[in-house]
XYZ file of C-alpha atoms in Angstrom:
609
model
C -11.703 -63.358 25.655
C -10.609 -63.297 22.015
C -10.890 -66.704 20.392
C -8.112 -68.786 18.931
C -9.727 -69.840 15.676
C -7.574 -69.883 12.543
C -7.175 -66.631 10.634
C -9.666 -66.456 7.730
C -7.902 -66.673 4.384
C -8.777 -64.402 1.527
C -10.178 -66.608 -1.218
C -7.765 -65.593 -3.964
C -7.049 -68.915 -5.577
C -9.214 -68.399 -8.643
C -7.979 -64.839 -9.016
C -4.318 -65.136 -8.054
C -1.073 -66.489 -9.488
C 2.797 -66.959 -8.973
C 5.831 -65.922 -11.073
C 8.445 -68.075 -9.440
C 9.632 -67.988 -5.850
C 13.087 -66.592 -6.560
C 13.787 -63.445 -4.580
C 10.447 -63.376 -2.834
C 10.494 -62.399 0.836
C 9.760 -64.792 3.666
C 8.716 -63.644 7.096
C 10.777 -63.753 10.251
C 8.570 -64.655 13.200
C 11.298 -64.087 15.780
C 9.716 -60.734 16.639
C 7.132 -62.909 18.377
C 9.263 -65.883 19.503
C 12.603 -67.337 18.352
C 11.253 -70.881 17.837
C 8.431 -73.205 18.878
C 10.708 -74.808 21.469
C 12.242 -71.532 22.679
C 12.569 -70.760 26.400
C 10.802 -67.432 25.767
C 7.644 -69.172 24.540
C 7.714 -71.652 27.406
C 8.172 -68.799 29.867
C 5.203 -66.875 28.422
C 3.010 -69.947 28.706
C 4.043 -70.367 32.323
C 3.583 -66.688 33.092
C 0.150 -66.635 31.436
C -0.946 -69.646 33.506
C 0.226 -67.991 36.722
C -1.412 -64.667 35.826
C -4.695 -66.409 34.968
C -4.706 -68.209 38.314
C -3.929 -65.006 40.204
C -6.593 -63.113 38.256
C -9.217 -65.740 39.073
C -8.302 -65.754 42.745
C -8.520 -61.969 42.903
C -11.735 -61.385 40.960
C -13.888 -64.473 40.396
C -17.296 -63.944 41.965
C -16.405 -60.394 42.979
C -16.944 -58.248 39.862
C -20.272 -56.817 41.018
C -18.731 -55.640 44.302
C -15.671 -53.926 42.742
C -15.310 -50.172 42.970
C -14.770 -48.240 39.787
C -11.028 -48.001 40.464
C -10.728 -51.718 41.177
C -12.804 -52.526 38.078
C -10.447 -50.409 35.966
C -7.477 -52.295 37.405
C -9.158 -55.603 36.582
C -9.740 -54.507 32.982
C -6.077 -53.549 32.581
C -4.931 -56.891 34.012
C -7.367 -58.774 31.754
C -6.131 -56.923 28.675
C -2.494 -57.639 29.573
C -3.178 -61.346 29.947
C -5.294 -61.379 26.792
C -2.433 -59.872 24.807
C 0.013 -62.456 26.144
C -2.247 -65.311 25.054
C -2.916 -63.636 21.702
C 0.813 -63.328 21.120
C 1.316 -67.033 21.775
C -1.540 -68.101 19.526
C -0.632 -65.628 16.774
C 2.792 -67.230 16.630
C 1.333 -70.749 16.594
C -1.127 -69.840 13.816
C 1.576 -68.259 11.667
C 3.979 -71.165 12.095
C 1.168 -73.536 11.145
C 0.080 -71.461 8.116
C 3.614 -71.577 6.720
C 3.843 -75.385 7.055
C 0.341 -76.808 7.260
C 1.459 -80.248 6.059
C 4.280 -80.697 8.585
C 3.132 -83.169 11.284
C 5.485 -81.696 13.876
C 4.086 -78.227 13.228
C 0.574 -79.628 13.449
C 1.334 -81.110 16.864
C 2.825 -77.833 18.061
C -0.232 -75.913 16.876
C -2.654 -78.331 18.506
C -0.705 -78.349 21.779
C -0.618 -74.537 21.786
C -4.369 -74.349 21.244
C -5.032 -76.788 24.052
C -2.752 -75.024 26.531
C -4.081 -71.574 25.641
C -7.657 -72.817 25.959
C -6.920 -74.281 29.392
C -5.456 -70.965 30.546
C -8.165 -68.775 29.041
C -10.920 -70.936 30.497
C -9.638 -69.948 33.948
C -10.566 -66.308 33.299
C -13.706 -66.893 31.257
C -15.748 -65.826 34.274
C -14.714 -62.194 33.829
C -16.802 -61.372 30.753
C -19.678 -63.525 32.013
C -19.850 -61.639 35.295
C -19.618 -58.287 33.502
C -22.654 -59.227 31.421
C -24.615 -60.042 34.548
C -24.166 -56.498 35.873
C -27.146 -54.189 35.778
C -26.696 -51.192 33.484
C -26.830 -48.765 36.378
C -24.151 -50.671 38.305
C -21.829 -50.769 35.299
C -22.381 -47.049 34.697
C -21.296 -46.347 38.277
C -18.037 -48.230 37.729
C -17.318 -46.328 34.522
C -17.046 -43.073 36.414
C -13.425 -44.147 36.927
C -11.307 -42.807 34.033
C -9.309 -46.031 33.598
C -12.447 -48.163 33.407
C -14.156 -45.614 31.147
C -11.464 -46.094 28.504
C -12.857 -49.573 27.899
C -16.436 -48.391 27.371
C -16.554 -49.343 23.634
C -15.336 -52.863 24.384
C -17.811 -53.242 27.228
C -20.696 -52.000 25.083
C -19.823 -54.507 22.365
C -19.452 -57.286 24.906
C -22.880 -56.602 26.376
C -24.533 -57.019 22.983
C -24.138 -60.749 23.625
C -25.684 -60.579 27.098
C -29.008 -62.187 26.165
C -27.198 -65.008 24.336
C -24.935 -65.886 27.253
C -25.223 -69.316 28.909
C -24.391 -70.343 32.437
C -20.766 -70.208 33.542
C -20.360 -73.977 33.440
C -21.939 -74.247 30.002
C -19.744 -71.457 28.633
C -16.626 -73.088 30.040
C -17.594 -76.462 28.607
C -18.085 -75.002 25.122
C -14.841 -73.064 25.403
C -12.766 -76.073 26.452
C -14.347 -78.514 23.995
C -13.604 -76.249 21.002
C -10.100 -77.707 20.633
C -11.477 -81.238 20.222
C -14.549 -80.114 18.328
C -14.808 -77.249 15.881
C -11.099 -76.390 15.807
C -10.156 -80.011 15.196
C -12.451 -80.167 12.160
C -10.938 -76.930 10.870
C -7.463 -78.393 11.228
C -8.551 -81.532 9.354
C -9.863 -79.358 6.513
C -6.708 -77.210 6.369
C -4.343 -80.163 6.348
C -6.423 -81.982 3.738
C -6.381 -78.960 1.450
C -2.634 -78.431 1.925
C -1.980 -82.084 1.058
C -4.092 -82.082 -2.120
C -2.119 -82.750 -5.278
C -3.717 -82.119 -8.665
C -2.470 -84.196 -11.648
C -1.621 -81.784 -14.478
C -0.004 -82.510 -17.849
C 1.284 -85.880 -16.722
C 4.065 -84.192 -14.745
C 4.559 -83.571 -11.061
C 1.216 -83.202 -9.308
C 0.460 -79.561 -8.486
C -0.746 -77.974 -5.276
C -4.266 -76.606 -5.288
C -2.894 -73.045 -5.488
C -0.788 -73.934 -8.523
C -3.670 -75.762 -10.194
C -6.102 -72.907 -9.616
C -3.553 -70.566 -11.150
C -3.952 -72.482 -14.410
C -7.504 -71.125 -14.621
C -5.860 -67.830 -15.576
C -3.501 -69.424 -18.111
C -3.518 -67.867 -21.612
C -3.970 -71.323 -23.185
C -7.600 -72.552 -23.271
C -6.520 -76.203 -23.150
C -4.547 -75.569 -19.966
C -7.522 -73.897 -18.299
C -9.876 -76.698 -19.267
C -7.509 -79.438 -18.121
C -6.825 -77.704 -14.825
C -10.487 -77.063 -14.114
C -11.466 -80.651 -14.760
C -8.530 -82.035 -12.769
C -9.411 -79.843 -9.784
C -13.056 -80.878 -9.967
C -12.157 -84.568 -10.130
C -9.717 -84.269 -7.213
C -12.251 -82.471 -5.031
C -14.923 -85.010 -5.970
C -12.674 -87.873 -4.863
C -12.747 -86.413 -1.354
C -16.311 -85.202 -1.588
C -17.589 -87.381 1.250
C -14.899 -86.058 3.594
C -15.652 -82.427 2.709
C -19.376 -83.094 3.106
C -18.767 -84.634 6.538
C -16.723 -81.614 7.659
C -19.366 -79.217 6.328
C -22.261 -81.105 7.915
C -20.524 -81.506 11.252
C -19.639 -77.827 11.565
C -23.093 -76.736 10.409
C -24.715 -78.998 13.010
C -22.299 -77.764 15.669
C -23.301 -74.199 14.848
C -26.999 -75.042 14.863
C -26.746 -76.582 18.344
C -24.890 -73.610 19.797
C -27.179 -71.106 18.051
C -30.207 -72.874 19.492
C -28.824 -72.835 23.015
C -27.921 -69.167 22.656
C -31.315 -68.248 21.169
C -30.087 -66.776 17.908
C -32.980 -66.189 15.542
C -31.267 -67.379 12.372
C -27.881 -68.822 11.252
C -26.430 -65.401 10.354
C -27.512 -63.682 13.564
C -24.349 -64.346 15.579
C -22.126 -63.160 12.723
C -24.133 -59.971 12.264
C -23.928 -59.292 15.981
C -20.162 -59.863 16.096
C -19.836 -57.597 13.056
C -21.788 -54.913 14.942
C -24.116 -54.523 12.000
C -27.896 -54.689 12.062
C -29.743 -57.529 10.336
C -31.639 -55.055 8.168
C -28.393 -53.456 6.932
C -27.023 -56.847 5.886
C -30.337 -57.748 4.276
C -30.283 -54.473 2.338
C -26.775 -55.251 1.079
C -27.630 -58.798 0.032
C -30.852 -57.690 -1.673
C -29.125 -54.840 -3.512
C -26.446 -57.164 -4.879
C -28.876 -59.923 -5.829
C -31.111 -57.412 -7.582
C -28.089 -56.248 -9.585
C -27.001 -59.692 -10.857
C -28.498 -59.001 -14.288
C -26.867 -55.580 -14.672
C -23.500 -56.738 -13.382
C -22.342 -60.354 -13.638
C -24.878 -61.567 -16.213
C -24.112 -58.648 -18.510
C -20.338 -58.748 -18.084
C -19.933 -62.472 -18.711
C -22.082 -62.186 -21.841
C -19.709 -59.473 -23.063
C -16.684 -61.589 -22.199
C -18.123 -64.639 -23.961
C -18.239 -62.541 -27.125
C -14.630 -61.438 -26.664
C -13.557 -65.051 -26.140
C -15.273 -66.127 -29.364
C -17.484 -68.713 -27.669
C -20.762 -67.822 -29.327
C -22.439 -66.142 -26.413
C -21.547 -68.788 -23.809
C -18.481 -68.963 -21.574
C -17.150 -72.231 -20.165
C -16.831 -72.008 -16.391
C -13.081 -72.604 -16.483
C -12.769 -69.485 -18.663
C -14.523 -67.184 -16.172
C -11.218 -65.655 -15.061
C -9.349 -66.293 -18.283
C -7.213 -63.455 -19.660
C -8.676 -61.673 -22.666
C -7.335 -62.719 -26.074
C -5.201 -59.568 -26.412
C -3.914 -59.700 -22.836
C -0.121 -59.610 -22.865
C -0.065 -61.713 -19.671
C 2.369 -59.308 -18.094
C 4.217 -60.533 -15.019
C 5.414 -58.224 -12.286
C 8.590 -58.845 -10.362
C 8.318 -58.506 -6.605
C 10.147 -55.181 -6.714
C 7.767 -53.883 -9.375
C 4.761 -54.969 -7.344
C 6.137 -53.330 -4.204
C 6.901 -50.059 -5.952
C 3.546 -49.992 -7.743
C 1.584 -50.436 -4.521
C 3.660 -48.079 -2.394
C 3.580 -45.403 -5.088
C -0.222 -45.575 -5.196
C -0.406 -45.396 -1.412
C 1.999 -42.427 -1.383
C -0.051 -40.488 -3.932
C -2.987 -40.704 -1.555
C -1.094 -40.217 1.703
C 2.668 -40.220 2.339
C 1.952 -41.244 5.928
C -0.001 -44.276 4.774
C 2.820 -45.276 2.411
C 5.433 -44.880 5.148
C 3.609 -47.406 7.308
C 3.227 -49.732 4.332
C 6.963 -49.564 3.557
C 7.753 -51.007 6.962
C 6.341 -54.344 5.819
C 8.904 -54.495 3.012
C 11.833 -53.059 4.949
C 11.291 -55.701 7.621
C 10.596 -59.422 7.258
C 6.861 -59.097 7.784
C 5.709 -60.735 4.527
C 5.792 -64.371 3.412
C 5.259 -64.280 -0.349
C 6.378 -67.526 -2.082
C 3.912 -70.261 -2.966
C 5.284 -73.422 -1.351
C 4.004 -76.956 -1.095
C 2.361 -77.419 2.273
C 1.773 -73.691 2.837
C -1.712 -72.338 3.433
C -3.326 -71.135 0.222
C -4.882 -67.733 -0.426
C -3.716 -64.688 1.486
C -4.235 -62.996 4.830
C -2.995 -60.282 7.151
C -2.599 -61.364 10.766
C -2.670 -58.478 13.269
C -0.863 -60.477 16.013
C -0.804 -58.089 19.022
C -0.398 -54.321 19.553
C 2.978 -54.926 21.184
C 4.371 -56.459 17.986
C 3.212 -55.919 14.377
C 1.105 -57.615 11.684
C 2.353 -60.232 9.238
C 1.155 -60.812 5.669
C 0.859 -64.207 3.974
C 0.643 -64.284 0.177
C 1.056 -66.837 -2.588
C 2.631 -64.453 -5.077
C 2.803 -65.437 -8.731
C 3.400 -62.158 -10.473
C 0.171 -61.412 -12.317
C -1.685 -58.122 -12.120
C -4.177 -59.737 -9.765
C -1.345 -60.636 -7.405
C -0.352 -56.991 -7.290
C -3.959 -56.242 -6.313
C -3.803 -58.931 -3.611
C -0.619 -57.349 -2.256
C -2.355 -53.958 -2.192
C -5.335 -55.558 -0.435
C -3.381 -57.324 2.302
C -1.096 -54.331 2.823
C -4.232 -52.279 3.446
C -5.174 -54.711 6.189
C -1.673 -54.492 7.616
C -1.590 -50.693 7.645
C -5.043 -50.641 9.239
C -3.856 -53.024 11.942
C -0.771 -50.906 12.657
C -2.865 -47.750 12.996
C -5.485 -49.424 15.198
C -2.905 -50.983 17.519
C -2.988 -47.898 19.709
C -6.447 -48.938 20.910
C -4.939 -51.890 22.779
C -5.494 -55.633 22.647
C -9.198 -55.489 23.472
C -10.229 -52.688 21.125
C -7.827 -52.811 18.175
C -9.806 -55.445 16.270
C -12.301 -54.073 13.779
C -15.583 -55.845 12.918
C -15.182 -57.893 9.743
C -17.451 -55.606 7.734
C -15.180 -52.627 8.459
C -11.966 -54.663 8.486
C -12.206 -54.866 4.680
C -12.336 -51.067 4.277
C -8.616 -50.297 4.184
C -7.820 -53.412 2.146
C -10.341 -52.714 -0.615
C -9.443 -49.004 -0.557
C -5.796 -49.982 -1.061
C -6.781 -52.105 -4.043
C -8.776 -49.256 -5.556
C -5.936 -46.765 -5.134
C -3.510 -49.172 -6.785
C -5.848 -49.974 -9.647
C -6.592 -46.312 -10.358
C -2.873 -45.515 -10.387
C -2.120 -48.357 -12.794
C -5.057 -47.451 -15.049
C -3.953 -43.821 -15.214
C -0.526 -44.934 -16.428
C -1.964 -47.127 -19.180
C -2.111 -45.343 -22.545
C -2.731 -48.246 -24.935
C -6.506 -48.789 -25.418
C -6.127 -52.567 -25.374
C -4.166 -52.431 -22.164
C -6.810 -50.216 -20.562
C -9.542 -52.621 -21.665
C -7.609 -55.531 -20.185
C -7.099 -53.676 -16.921
C -10.733 -52.604 -16.709
C -11.870 -56.149 -17.388
C -9.532 -57.449 -14.700
C -10.867 -54.941 -12.196
C -14.460 -55.748 -13.075
C -13.759 -59.448 -12.578
C -12.093 -58.791 -9.231
C -15.057 -56.687 -8.130
C -17.518 -59.330 -9.314
C -15.536 -61.914 -7.364
C -15.635 -59.657 -4.318
C -19.268 -58.562 -4.514
C -21.385 -60.952 -6.580
C -19.396 -64.098 -5.877
C -19.201 -63.478 -2.124
C -22.920 -62.748 -1.875
C -23.526 -65.977 -3.791
C -21.275 -67.733 -1.282
C -23.438 -66.278 1.480
C -26.571 -67.579 -0.223
C -24.938 -71.012 -0.474
C -24.195 -70.972 3.243
C -27.718 -69.861 4.131
C -29.260 -72.677 2.112
C -26.839 -75.278 3.466
C -27.412 -74.268 7.080
C -31.167 -74.213 6.557
C -31.054 -77.647 4.915
C -28.868 -79.028 7.714
C -31.586 -78.260 10.253
C -33.616 -80.975 8.558
C -30.855 -83.583 8.819
C -27.481 -84.351 7.266
C -27.130 -82.858 3.796
C -26.003 -85.513 1.337
C -22.988 -84.610 -0.763
C -25.033 -84.525 -3.971
C -27.440 -82.060 -2.389
C -24.527 -79.812 -1.409
C -23.424 -79.863 -5.019
C -26.961 -79.076 -6.198
C -27.179 -76.048 -3.889
C -23.784 -74.876 -5.115
C -24.803 -75.105 -8.750
C -28.094 -73.304 -8.093
C -26.404 -70.269 -6.567
C -23.716 -70.241 -9.252
C -26.249 -70.274 -12.065
C -28.336 -67.577 -10.379
C -25.415 -65.265 -9.674
C -23.237 -65.738 -12.746
C -26.030 -65.952 -15.292
C -26.934 -67.743 -18.510
C -23.696 -66.805 -20.272
C -21.775 -69.297 -18.093
C -21.733 -72.925 -19.227
C -21.272 -75.414 -16.368
C -20.607 -79.151 -16.275
C -20.370 -81.745 -13.528
C -16.692 -81.006 -12.823
C -17.691 -77.704 -11.255
C -20.131 -79.288 -8.825
C -17.545 -79.793 -6.070
C -15.895 -76.382 -6.132
C -17.732 -75.418 -2.933
C -15.424 -77.790 -1.114
C -12.252 -75.698 -1.234
C -13.683 -72.380 0.018
C -11.997 -71.918 3.432
C -14.432 -69.322 4.777
C -17.279 -71.838 4.973
C -15.155 -73.831 7.401
C -13.136 -71.191 9.264
C -15.710 -68.436 9.718
C -19.327 -69.107 8.746
C -20.947 -66.136 6.987
C -17.667 -64.213 6.894
C -18.046 -63.854 3.140
C -20.584 -61.033 2.985
C -17.989 -58.812 4.701
C -16.126 -58.652 1.371
C -19.189 -57.373 -0.455
C -19.925 -54.990 2.420
C -16.361 -53.662 2.281
C -16.234 -53.374 -1.505
C -19.520 -51.481 -1.785
C -18.589 -49.315 1.189
C -15.234 -48.440 -0.355
C -16.790 -47.744 -3.749
C -19.011 -45.161 -2.075
C -16.138 -43.845 0.015
C -13.804 -43.590 -2.967
C -16.511 -41.865 -4.967
C -16.720 -39.227 -2.218
C -12.928 -38.848 -2.362
C -12.793 -38.538 -6.156
C -15.575 -35.963 -6.243
C -13.916 -33.916 -3.507
C -17.119 -33.899 -1.466
C -15.299 -33.920 1.907
C -12.475 -31.591 2.873
C -9.553 -33.150 4.708
C -10.535 -36.585 3.411
C -7.117 -38.178 4.017
C -6.992 -37.078 7.646
C -10.526 -38.313 8.252
C -9.653 -41.610 6.580
C -6.595 -42.093 8.798
C -8.683 -41.302 11.874
C -11.205 -43.914 10.765
C -8.461 -46.556 10.626
C -7.012 -45.510 13.972
C -10.405 -46.008 15.611
C -10.042 -49.793 15.357
C -13.011 -51.390 17.084
C -14.020 -48.376 19.150
C -16.632 -47.063 16.696
C -19.406 -48.672 14.668
C -20.156 -48.154 10.995
C -22.573 -45.266 11.558
C -20.054 -43.166 13.487
C -17.173 -44.083 11.193
C -18.992 -43.128 7.985
C -20.683 -39.990 9.304
C -17.649 -37.703 8.666
C -17.893 -38.674 4.985
C -21.620 -38.025 4.721
C -22.413 -41.707 4.229
C -24.959 -43.945 5.930
C -24.946 -47.728 5.428
C -28.551 -47.900 6.670
C -29.660 -45.890 3.628
C -30.565 -48.209 0.699
C -29.078 -45.656 -1.699
C -25.695 -46.219 -0.043
C -25.430 -49.706 -1.540
C -26.768 -48.546 -4.891
C -24.052 -45.883 -5.008
C -21.376 -48.497 -4.418
C -22.749 -50.848 -7.060
C -23.027 -47.972 -9.541
C -19.226 -47.711 -9.583
C -18.950 -51.316 -10.758
C -21.766 -50.838 -13.232
C -19.954 -47.819 -14.638
C -16.873 -49.918 -15.363
C -19.019 -52.442 -17.218
C -20.690 -49.636 -19.180
C -17.268 -48.450 -20.306
C -16.260 -51.972 -21.320
C -19.517 -52.471 -23.224
C -18.811 -49.325 -25.217
C -15.392 -50.719 -26.118
C -16.956 -54.044 -27.096
């Protein structure tokens, strides 16, 4: 049964910005439900409860004895009920994301989680009983054509067979999530939404607004913002450390009971990617730190006139000759859709639907979730995008990224509620590809050498944030989870681990001080989805290789093959998806090819320097 954890946010705060909320679109969630207190939502809750009870009465304890036809019917009924519950929780999550600080919304979200968990716990037996089937018995049931349609979902489900607990233990963990892990996540989200950063002696800023100052053209503004953010996070350091320690311990306990070999094992399994493939990615990126981030930030320090060292608050600063161009919403929309259209008119047509309908919430508002995400909701509806748009070039890239997710989700919806979701490692493919298409289109239109340098530098920084930074985040998580197995990790130790990975990954050109020690605290992925972060690096390197194949014309009918890859949703794994393009993620050269694209951009910038 799909979980009801919050949607992971894209960590854009240090690389995103807002140009005023005027004229920016806001989403209309009535395609899901008219309102939190609507009769339609109440009726769906009631119907879901009745369907869950009927499903349990019909099938609990009987899965092994079902014929193939009856098993197919059970799968269809389970998918229908799953989609109904997903629709309810998608709505609750989106309402909450738009108004995280509203106590009434918080109560609605919590109540929805509790009711949905109660209902879903009634049918938890279904997947547990499927995993107790012998392979030969399951194969006999899949002779039925209806049941056979669900083969990819069943194969993925059975990967977790050896980690499955008893029915009572599974139900206990499932029901306690709302008062355990999910409650800590809610505490984190509401704390972050309520943070106010004192800037310039004026009205305190939200964290999103304060982080935007790290891209301000004025050095004094960047410095003041960075220090104010660090001080504000430090004031709540004990709370953030408690949340981090509690969730890490919670994960350790469950991992131990489920016999996972290491803290990343469950994430790798859910991502349908082998440990050795992830290890190859992480090793390739770490081995490239010197050629990528260390080299680039040394170049940038020279551009910024800081004598070979770059203050940490200037890491994402605009270059001195950056014109700090701002894009209106219409300009951003047209830029992204034009780039999509140049690649595939069909892809652009799907993307336009997000703008023609109220499927995007773009303004940065107090109390709104920070960062950005695309929520797939359910196949019977459509995705929604959340942004905090501030008009910079990087915000255009974020729009291109999230629209890629949205288009991917639309195309995969045909696989149904159980098989539309793509593993996180592949879920970033369309988003990063959308970014690359948009960047290439914008770069091709730039004729002024200074503008091209600025754009290349911006792209390099985005790629470093996506590849190097996310791998460093993964290393931080690994060290924290390992340390937690020896007891609670004191807040100062968390800060020490953070600084170690930052210094290793960003290099000697970066100059840090104590105000940066608490920046680990605001990263939502550590809380929402442990070890999610390497999926960004996986996706970026994968897309670099994929885009390189496209640019070189190595594969005929590339666009059609690409669209088919997106339509596959969660029915195929990375090996089968990449095979039509002649790529293999298990080959160490695959990751080197992806990193070479980034290195090439830095080479070009070094020549300019």
